[in-house]
Amino acid sequence: MWTAPVSPGDSLPWTTVYACFAAWQKDGIFTQLTGLLRRLVRQQNGHDAEPSAAIIDSQSVKSATTVPASTRGFDAGKKIVGRKRNIITDTLGLLVMVLGTAASCATTKAYPSAPKP
């Protein structure tokens, strides 16, 4: 069972851990943390803290029939009914943004307000 600790007494109850995770997610802690870490890694590698260029890529994946139709679409280029994973990385390959869309959504429309490097 995924909620079971490795051995008795090893961790907090999963409900407590999840409650903390949900609160941090709601408060944007993970977004702030990944942004801070990306800036630190860039500076340690001799680059400006903020990227001056970005790379956008996407991958269409089949989805189960249990996935709501409103979040699925048909990618005509790949002939896949499903969802699309869209990512933006900086030139070092560090993650800037992730977005999940219907497979029918064009990548250029997925990021109408992509962060300006």
mmCIF file of N, CA and C in Angstrom:
data_model
loop_
_atom_site.group_PDB
_atom_site.id
_atom_site.type_symbol
_atom_site.label_atom_id
_atom_site.label_comp_id
_atom_site.label_asym_id
_atom_site.label_seq_id
_atom_site.Cartn_x
_atom_site.Cartn_y
_atom_site.Cartn_z
ATOM 1 N N MET A 1 0.848 -1.174 0.000
ATOM 2 C CA MET A 1 0.000 0.000 0.000
ATOM 3 C C MET A 1 0.895 1.239 0.000
ATOM 4 N N TRP A 2 0.602 2.191 -0.877
ATOM 5 C CA TRP A 2 1.476 3.354 -1.030
ATOM 6 C C TRP A 2 1.470 4.271 0.183
ATOM 7 N N THR A 3 0.448 4.201 1.012
ATOM 8 C CA THR A 3 0.384 5.087 2.167
ATOM 9 C C THR A 3 1.127 4.541 3.381
ATOM 10 N N ALA A 4 1.598 3.287 3.286
ATOM 11 C CA ALA A 4 2.258 2.666 4.434
ATOM 12 C C ALA A 4 3.688 3.183 4.583
ATOM 13 N N PRO A 5 4.143 3.479 5.800
ATOM 14 C CA PRO A 5 5.542 3.878 5.997
ATOM 15 C C PRO A 5 6.472 2.691 5.753
ATOM 16 N N VAL A 6 7.760 2.985 5.567
ATOM 17 C CA VAL A 6 8.749 1.942 5.318
ATOM 18 C C VAL A 6 8.766 0.946 6.471
ATOM 19 N N SER A 7 8.772 1.423 7.666
ATOM 20 C CA SER A 7 8.644 0.558 8.838
ATOM 21 C C SER A 7 7.905 1.367 9.910
ATOM 22 N N PRO A 8 7.312 0.704 10.878
ATOM 23 C CA PRO A 8 6.528 1.432 11.890
ATOM 24 C C PRO A 8 7.352 2.548 12.551
ATOM 25 N N GLY A 9 6.754 3.711 12.636
ATOM 26 C CA GLY A 9 7.417 4.836 13.290
ATOM 27 C C GLY A 9 8.350 5.630 12.407
ATOM 28 N N ASP A 10 8.488 5.260 11.112
ATOM 29 C CA ASP A 10 9.418 5.950 10.214
ATOM 30 C C ASP A 10 8.940 7.316 9.756
ATOM 31 N N SER A 11 7.643 7.514 9.708
ATOM 32 C CA SER A 11 7.161 8.782 9.178
ATOM 33 C C SER A 11 5.850 9.186 9.837
ATOM 34 N N LEU A 12 5.430 10.389 9.518
ATOM 35 C CA LEU A 12 4.157 10.893 9.998
ATOM 36 C C LEU A 12 3.021 10.187 9.263
ATOM 37 N N PRO A 13 1.826 10.260 9.787
ATOM 38 C CA PRO A 13 0.689 9.688 9.055
ATOM 39 C C PRO A 13 0.564 10.361 7.684
ATOM 40 N N TRP A 14 0.189 9.603 6.656
ATOM 41 C CA TRP A 14 0.148 10.153 5.302
ATOM 42 C C TRP A 14 -0.837 11.314 5.205
ATOM 43 N N THR A 15 -1.865 11.316 6.014
ATOM 44 C CA THR A 15 -2.830 12.414 5.966
ATOM 45 C C THR A 15 -2.177 13.730 6.406
ATOM 46 N N THR A 16 -1.287 13.656 7.379
ATOM 47 C CA THR A 16 -0.567 14.840 7.847
ATOM 48 C C THR A 16 0.384 15.337 6.763
ATOM 49 N N VAL A 17 1.119 14.409 6.164
ATOM 50 C CA VAL A 17 2.069 14.760 5.110
ATOM 51 C C VAL A 17 1.327 15.387 3.936
ATOM 52 N N TYR A 18 0.200 14.778 3.532
ATOM 53 C CA TYR A 18 -0.560 15.304 2.403
ATOM 54 C C TYR A 18 -1.142 16.684 2.722
ATOM 55 N N ALA A 19 -1.601 16.888 3.943
ATOM 56 C CA ALA A 19 -2.153 18.189 4.329
ATOM 57 C C ALA A 19 -1.083 19.282 4.192
ATOM 58 N N CYS A 20 0.143 18.974 4.600
ATOM 59 C CA CYS A 20 1.249 19.934 4.449
ATOM 60 C C CYS A 20 1.541 20.180 2.970
ATOM 61 N N PHE A 21 1.608 19.100 2.195
ATOM 62 C CA PHE A 21 1.853 19.221 0.758
ATOM 63 C C PHE A 21 0.786 20.100 0.098
ATOM 64 N N ALA A 22 -0.490 19.833 0.397
ATOM 65 C CA ALA A 22 -1.585 20.582 -0.213
ATOM 66 C C ALA A 22 -1.509 22.065 0.149
ATOM 67 N N ALA A 23 -1.178 22.359 1.399
ATOM 68 C CA ALA A 23 -1.059 23.756 1.827
ATOM 69 C C ALA A 23 0.101 24.447 1.105
ATOM 70 N N TRP A 24 1.237 23.759 1.005
ATOM 71 C CA TRP A 24 2.393 24.336 0.309
ATOM 72 C C TRP A 24 2.088 24.543 -1.170
ATOM 73 N N GLN A 25 1.401 23.586 -1.773
ATOM 74 C CA GLN A 25 1.033 23.698 -3.180
ATOM 75 C C GLN A 25 0.120 24.908 -3.382
ATOM 76 N N LYS A 26 -0.871 25.055 -2.524
ATOM 77 C CA LYS A 26 -1.818 26.169 -2.610
ATOM 78 C C LYS A 26 -1.115 27.518 -2.446
ATOM 79 N N ASP A 27 -0.125 27.571 -1.558
ATOM 80 C CA ASP A 27 0.605 28.806 -1.292
ATOM 81 C C ASP A 27 1.701 29.102 -2.321
ATOM 82 N N GLY A 28 1.923 28.183 -3.262
ATOM 83 C CA GLY A 28 2.928 28.411 -4.298
ATOM 84 C C GLY A 28 4.358 28.174 -3.845
ATOM 85 N N ILE A 29 4.535 27.446 -2.753
ATOM 86 C CA ILE A 29 5.878 27.199 -2.214
ATOM 87 C C ILE A 29 6.747 26.446 -3.224
ATOM 88 N N PHE A 30 6.177 25.436 -3.900
ATOM 89 C CA PHE A 30 6.974 24.633 -4.833
ATOM 90 C C PHE A 30 7.405 25.463 -6.047
ATOM 91 N N THR A 31 6.543 26.337 -6.520
ATOM 92 C CA THR A 31 6.893 27.219 -7.638
ATOM 93 C C THR A 31 8.022 28.162 -7.226
ATOM 94 N N GLN A 32 7.915 28.723 -6.030
ATOM 95 C CA GLN A 32 8.962 29.619 -5.537
ATOM 96 C C GLN A 32 10.280 28.874 -5.359
ATOM 97 N N LEU A 33 10.203 27.663 -4.815
ATOM 98 C CA LEU A 33 11.409 26.879 -4.552
ATOM 99 C C LEU A 33 12.109 26.483 -5.841
ATOM 100 N N THR A 34 11.352 26.012 -6.837
ATOM 101 C CA THR A 34 11.989 25.622 -8.100
ATOM 102 C C THR A 34 12.582 26.833 -8.807
ATOM 103 N N GLY A 35 11.909 27.982 -8.721
ATOM 104 C CA GLY A 35 12.458 29.202 -9.317
ATOM 105 C C GLY A 35 13.752 29.615 -8.647
ATOM 106 N N LEU A 36 13.778 29.565 -7.320
ATOM 107 C CA LEU A 36 14.985 29.920 -6.574
ATOM 108 C C LEU A 36 16.134 28.969 -6.902
ATOM 109 N N LEU A 37 15.845 27.675 -6.915
ATOM 110 C CA LEU A 37 16.893 26.693 -7.226
ATOM 111 C C LEU A 37 17.421 26.870 -8.646
ATOM 112 N N ARG A 38 16.520 27.143 -9.608
ATOM 113 C CA ARG A 38 16.952 27.365 -10.990
ATOM 114 C C ARG A 38 17.886 28.572 -11.065
ATOM 115 N N ARG A 39 17.522 29.664 -10.391
ATOM 116 C CA ARG A 39 18.379 30.852 -10.406
ATOM 117 C C ARG A 39 19.751 30.572 -9.776
ATOM 118 N N LEU A 40 19.763 29.846 -8.673
ATOM 119 C CA LEU A 40 21.031 29.510 -8.016
ATOM 120 C C LEU A 40 21.916 28.638 -8.905
ATOM 121 N N VAL A 41 21.327 27.628 -9.544
ATOM 122 C CA VAL A 41 22.101 26.740 -10.425
ATOM 123 C C VAL A 41 22.652 27.537 -11.604
ATOM 124 N N ARG A 42 21.847 28.424 -12.177
ATOM 125 C CA ARG A 42 22.319 29.238 -13.299
ATOM 126 C C ARG A 42 23.511 30.104 -12.874
ATOM 127 N N GLN A 43 23.415 30.727 -11.698
ATOM 128 C CA GLN A 43 24.508 31.570 -11.220
ATOM 129 C C GLN A 43 25.760 30.747 -10.936
ATOM 130 N N GLN A 44 25.596 29.553 -10.389
ATOM 131 C CA GLN A 44 26.746 28.690 -10.111
ATOM 132 C C GLN A 44 27.429 28.236 -11.391
ATOM 133 N N ASN A 45 26.673 28.226 -12.506
ATOM 134 C CA ASN A 45 27.237 27.834 -13.794
ATOM 135 C C ASN A 45 27.699 29.033 -14.615
ATOM 136 N N GLY A 46 27.784 30.222 -13.967
ATOM 137 C CA GLY A 46 28.308 31.404 -14.635
ATOM 138 C C GLY A 46 27.328 32.118 -15.553
ATOM 139 N N HIS A 47 26.031 31.882 -15.386
ATOM 140 C CA HIS A 47 25.007 32.522 -16.214
ATOM 141 C C HIS A 47 24.245 33.545 -15.385
ATOM 142 N N ASP A 48 23.513 34.430 -16.066
ATOM 143 C CA ASP A 48 22.619 35.341 -15.370
ATOM 144 C C ASP A 48 21.561 34.516 -14.646
ATOM 145 N N ALA A 49 21.026 35.058 -13.561
ATOM 146 C CA ALA A 49 20.021 34.338 -12.779
ATOM 147 C C ALA A 49 18.777 34.033 -13.603
ATOM 148 N N GLU A 50 18.363 34.970 -14.451
ATOM 149 C CA GLU A 50 17.175 34.770 -15.282
ATOM 150 C C GLU A 50 17.602 34.400 -16.699
ATOM 151 N N PRO A 51 16.940 33.436 -17.322
ATOM 152 C CA PRO A 51 17.311 33.022 -18.677
ATOM 153 C C PRO A 51 16.985 34.100 -19.711
ATOM 154 N N SER A 52 17.789 34.149 -20.764
ATOM 155 C CA SER A 52 17.545 35.098 -21.844
ATOM 156 C C SER A 52 16.874 34.411 -23.028
ATOM 157 N N ALA A 53 16.789 33.083 -22.983
ATOM 158 C CA ALA A 53 16.136 32.306 -24.039
ATOM 159 C C ALA A 53 15.520 31.069 -23.405
ATOM 160 N N ALA A 54 14.541 30.514 -24.105
ATOM 161 C CA ALA A 54 13.866 29.326 -23.586
ATOM 162 C C ALA A 54 13.557 28.360 -24.727
ATOM 163 N N ILE A 55 13.332 27.119 -24.369
ATOM 164 C CA ILE A 55 13.008 26.075 -25.329
ATOM 165 C C ILE A 55 11.637 25.521 -24.953
ATOM 166 N N ILE A 56 10.737 25.478 -25.933
ATOM 167 C CA ILE A 56 9.392 24.956 -25.712
ATOM 168 C C ILE A 56 9.270 23.631 -26.451
ATOM 169 N N ASP A 57 8.727 22.623 -25.777
ATOM 170 C CA ASP A 57 8.513 21.321 -26.406
ATOM 171 C C ASP A 57 7.223 20.732 -25.864
ATOM 172 N N SER A 58 6.671 19.787 -26.614
ATOM 173 C CA SER A 58 5.449 19.128 -26.166
ATOM 174 C C SER A 58 5.471 17.661 -26.574
ATOM 175 N N GLN A 59 4.654 16.880 -25.893
ATOM 176 C CA GLN A 59 4.528 15.449 -26.180
ATOM 177 C C GLN A 59 3.077 15.063 -25.992
ATOM 178 N N SER A 60 2.478 14.492 -27.031
ATOM 179 C CA SER A 60 1.106 14.002 -26.937
ATOM 180 C C SER A 60 1.127 12.562 -26.438
ATOM 181 N N VAL A 61 0.232 12.270 -25.510
ATOM 182 C CA VAL A 61 0.144 10.917 -24.950
ATOM 183 C C VAL A 61 -1.309 10.467 -24.950
ATOM 184 N N LYS A 62 -1.507 9.190 -25.199
ATOM 185 C CA LYS A 62 -2.854 8.637 -25.176
ATOM 186 C C LYS A 62 -3.400 8.710 -23.762
ATOM 187 N N SER A 63 -4.696 8.939 -23.664
ATOM 188 C CA SER A 63 -5.317 8.964 -22.342
ATOM 189 C C SER A 63 -6.394 7.903 -22.267
ATOM 190 N N ALA A 64 -6.670 7.478 -21.062
ATOM 191 C CA ALA A 64 -7.700 6.472 -20.832
ATOM 192 C C ALA A 64 -9.071 7.068 -21.123
ATOM 193 N N THR A 65 -10.015 6.210 -21.384
ATOM 194 C CA THR A 65 -11.380 6.673 -21.640
ATOM 195 C C THR A 65 -12.016 7.264 -20.385
ATOM 196 N N THR A 66 -11.413 7.007 -19.237
ATOM 197 C CA THR A 66 -11.936 7.558 -17.984
ATOM 198 C C THR A 66 -11.561 9.027 -17.788
ATOM 199 N N VAL A 67 -10.620 9.521 -18.593
ATOM 200 C CA VAL A 67 -10.232 10.933 -18.526
ATOM 201 C C VAL A 67 -11.372 11.749 -19.130
ATOM 202 N N PRO A 68 -11.816 12.810 -18.457
ATOM 203 C CA PRO A 68 -12.930 13.599 -18.977
ATOM 204 C C PRO A 68 -12.676 14.108 -20.398
ATOM 205 N N ALA A 69 -13.701 14.058 -21.236
ATOM 206 C CA ALA A 69 -13.573 14.480 -22.632
ATOM 207 C C ALA A 69 -13.145 15.934 -22.750
ATOM 208 N N SER A 70 -13.502 16.754 -21.780
ATOM 209 C CA SER A 70 -13.137 18.177 -21.838
ATOM 210 C C SER A 70 -11.641 18.410 -21.707
ATOM 211 N N THR A 71 -10.897 17.421 -21.210
ATOM 212 C CA THR A 71 -9.447 17.576 -21.058
ATOM 213 C C THR A 71 -8.678 16.728 -22.068
ATOM 214 N N ARG A 72 -9.407 16.053 -22.972
ATOM 215 C CA ARG A 72 -8.768 15.271 -24.032
ATOM 216 C C ARG A 72 -8.980 15.954 -25.367
ATOM 217 N N GLY A 73 -8.174 15.594 -26.340
ATOM 218 C CA GLY A 73 -8.337 16.129 -27.682
ATOM 219 C C GLY A 73 -7.627 15.238 -28.673
ATOM 220 N N PHE A 74 -7.784 15.531 -29.973
ATOM 221 C CA PHE A 74 -7.166 14.734 -31.024
ATOM 222 C C PHE A 74 -6.004 15.503 -31.615
ATOM 223 N N ASP A 75 -4.812 14.922 -31.526
ATOM 224 C CA ASP A 75 -3.620 15.497 -32.148
ATOM 225 C C ASP A 75 -3.559 14.931 -33.561
ATOM 226 N N ALA A 76 -3.950 15.734 -34.541
ATOM 227 C CA ALA A 76 -4.028 15.259 -35.919
ATOM 228 C C ALA A 76 -2.665 14.872 -36.477
ATOM 229 N N GLY A 77 -1.619 15.557 -36.052
ATOM 230 C CA GLY A 77 -0.279 15.249 -36.548
ATOM 231 C C GLY A 77 0.214 13.885 -36.105
ATOM 232 N N LYS A 78 -0.118 13.501 -34.884
ATOM 233 C CA LYS A 78 0.336 12.221 -34.338
ATOM 234 C C LYS A 78 -0.775 11.182 -34.280
ATOM 235 N N LYS A 79 -1.984 11.607 -34.645
ATOM 236 C CA LYS A 79 -3.151 10.723 -34.647
ATOM 237 C C LYS A 79 -3.364 10.058 -33.288
ATOM 238 N N ILE A 80 -3.348 10.899 -32.258
ATOM 239 C CA ILE A 80 -3.511 10.426 -30.878
ATOM 240 C C ILE A 80 -4.658 11.177 -30.223
ATOM 241 N N VAL A 81 -5.536 10.430 -29.567
ATOM 242 C CA VAL A 81 -6.563 11.048 -28.731
ATOM 243 C C VAL A 81 -6.023 11.021 -27.314
ATOM 244 N N GLY A 82 -5.888 12.185 -26.720
ATOM 245 C CA GLY A 82 -5.346 12.218 -25.362
ATOM 246 C C GLY A 82 -5.020 13.608 -24.899
ATOM 247 N N ARG A 83 -3.908 13.696 -24.199
ATOM 248 C CA ARG A 83 -3.472 14.951 -23.596
ATOM 249 C C ARG A 83 -2.085 15.295 -24.111
ATOM 250 N N LYS A 84 -1.679 16.530 -23.880
ATOM 251 C CA LYS A 84 -0.361 16.981 -24.325
ATOM 252 C C LYS A 84 0.389 17.561 -23.132
ATOM 253 N N ARG A 85 1.641 17.123 -22.969
ATOM 254 C CA ARG A 85 2.522 17.691 -21.946
ATOM 255 C C ARG A 85 3.361 18.753 -22.635
ATOM 256 N N ASN A 86 3.287 19.966 -22.138
ATOM 257 C CA ASN A 86 4.044 21.083 -22.690
ATOM 258 C C ASN A 86 5.045 21.535 -21.632
ATOM 259 N N ILE A 87 6.288 21.731 -22.041
ATOM 260 C CA ILE A 87 7.296 22.206 -21.088
ATOM 261 C C ILE A 87 8.095 23.353 -21.691
ATOM 262 N N ILE A 88 8.567 24.214 -20.816
ATOM 263 C CA ILE A 88 9.527 25.255 -21.193
ATOM 264 C C ILE A 88 10.750 25.049 -20.310
ATOM 265 N N THR A 89 11.922 24.987 -20.934
ATOM 266 C CA THR A 89 13.181 24.911 -20.191
ATOM 267 C C THR A 89 14.063 26.074 -20.619
ATOM 268 N N ASP A 90 15.035 26.387 -19.783
ATOM 269 C CA ASP A 90 16.008 27.391 -20.201
ATOM 270 C C ASP A 90 17.078 26.695 -21.029
ATOM 271 N N THR A 91 18.086 27.435 -21.451
ATOM 272 C CA THR A 91 19.107 26.861 -22.329
ATOM 273 C C THR A 91 20.017 25.853 -21.625
ATOM 274 N N LEU A 92 19.945 25.805 -20.293
ATOM 275 C CA LEU A 92 20.696 24.784 -19.551
ATOM 276 C C LEU A 92 19.862 23.524 -19.346
ATOM 277 N N GLY A 93 18.591 23.557 -19.768
ATOM 278 C CA GLY A 93 17.698 22.416 -19.588
ATOM 279 C C GLY A 93 16.959 22.441 -18.261
ATOM 280 N N LEU A 94 17.035 23.554 -17.551
ATOM 281 C CA LEU A 94 16.347 23.665 -16.267
ATOM 282 C C LEU A 94 14.897 24.058 -16.499
ATOM 283 N N LEU A 95 14.003 23.422 -15.774
ATOM 284 C CA LEU A 95 12.571 23.610 -15.951
ATOM 285 C C LEU A 95 12.131 25.023 -15.598
ATOM 286 N N VAL A 96 11.349 25.633 -16.495
ATOM 287 C CA VAL A 96 10.788 26.957 -16.264
ATOM 288 C C VAL A 96 9.284 26.857 -16.030
ATOM 289 N N MET A 97 8.588 26.041 -16.869
ATOM 290 C CA MET A 97 7.139 25.934 -16.754
ATOM 291 C C MET A 97 6.667 24.598 -17.327
ATOM 292 N N VAL A 98 5.584 24.066 -16.763
ATOM 293 C CA VAL A 98 4.942 22.846 -17.252
ATOM 294 C C VAL A 98 3.453 23.131 -17.372
ATOM 295 N N LEU A 99 2.845 22.613 -18.440
ATOM 296 C CA LEU A 99 1.423 22.801 -18.637
ATOM 297 C C LEU A 99 0.843 21.575 -19.306
ATOM 298 N N GLY A 100 -0.282 21.089 -18.808
ATOM 299 C CA GLY A 100 -0.991 19.972 -19.419
ATOM 300 C C GLY A 100 -2.216 20.499 -20.145
ATOM 301 N N THR A 101 -2.387 20.088 -21.411
ATOM 302 C CA THR A 101 -3.528 20.537 -22.202
ATOM 303 C C THR A 101 -4.128 19.350 -22.947
ATOM 304 N N ALA A 102 -5.259 19.591 -23.600
ATOM 305 C CA ALA A 102 -5.816 18.589 -24.509
ATOM 306 C C ALA A 102 -4.846 18.451 -25.674
ATOM 307 N N ALA A 103 -4.755 17.252 -26.251
ATOM 308 C CA ALA A 103 -3.809 17.011 -27.341
ATOM 309 C C ALA A 103 -4.110 17.883 -28.554
ATOM 310 N N SER A 104 -5.342 18.337 -28.700
ATOM 311 C CA SER A 104 -5.719 19.173 -29.839
ATOM 312 C C SER A 104 -5.229 20.612 -29.713
ATOM 313 N N CYS A 105 -4.779 21.001 -28.545
ATOM 314 C CA CYS A 105 -4.314 22.380 -28.316
ATOM 315 C C CYS A 105 -2.929 22.571 -28.927
ATOM 316 N N ALA A 106 -2.807 23.572 -29.801
ATOM 317 C CA ALA A 106 -1.511 23.862 -30.417
ATOM 318 C C ALA A 106 -0.551 24.380 -29.349
ATOM 319 N N THR A 107 0.697 23.995 -29.445
ATOM 320 C CA THR A 107 1.695 24.420 -28.463
ATOM 321 C C THR A 107 1.780 25.935 -28.394
ATOM 322 N N THR A 108 1.640 26.615 -29.528
ATOM 323 C CA THR A 108 1.720 28.072 -29.533
ATOM 324 C C THR A 108 0.554 28.704 -28.776
ATOM 325 N N LYS A 109 -0.586 28.010 -28.723
ATOM 326 C CA LYS A 109 -1.733 28.527 -27.976
ATOM 327 C C LYS A 109 -1.663 28.137 -26.504
ATOM 328 N N ALA A 110 -0.873 27.134 -26.179
ATOM 329 C CA ALA A 110 -0.755 26.687 -24.787
ATOM 330 C C ALA A 110 -0.040 27.731 -23.936
ATOM 331 N N TYR A 111 0.849 28.501 -24.567
ATOM 332 C CA TYR A 111 1.643 29.480 -23.833
ATOM 333 C C TYR A 111 1.442 30.885 -24.383
ATOM 334 N N PRO A 112 0.203 31.395 -24.364
ATOM 335 C CA PRO A 112 0.021 32.746 -24.907
ATOM 336 C C PRO A 112 0.747 33.810 -24.082
ATOM 337 N N SER A 113 0.947 33.525 -22.805
ATOM 338 C CA SER A 113 1.642 34.490 -21.946
ATOM 339 C C SER A 113 2.853 33.829 -21.317
ATOM 340 N N ALA A 114 3.637 33.182 -22.162
ATOM 341 C CA ALA A 114 4.851 32.540 -21.656
ATOM 342 C C ALA A 114 5.735 33.589 -21.007
ATOM 343 N N PRO A 115 6.472 33.181 -19.962
ATOM 344 C CA PRO A 115 7.329 34.152 -19.288
ATOM 345 C C PRO A 115 8.333 34.768 -20.244
ATOM 346 N N LYS A 116 8.494 36.044 -20.156
ATOM 347 C CA LYS A 116 9.462 36.734 -20.998
ATOM 348 C C LYS A 116 10.847 36.587 -20.377
ATOM 349 N N PRO A 117 11.769 35.962 -21.122
ATOM 350 C CA PRO A 117 13.118 35.753 -20.554
ATOM 351 C C PRO A 117 13.825 37.050 -20.304
#
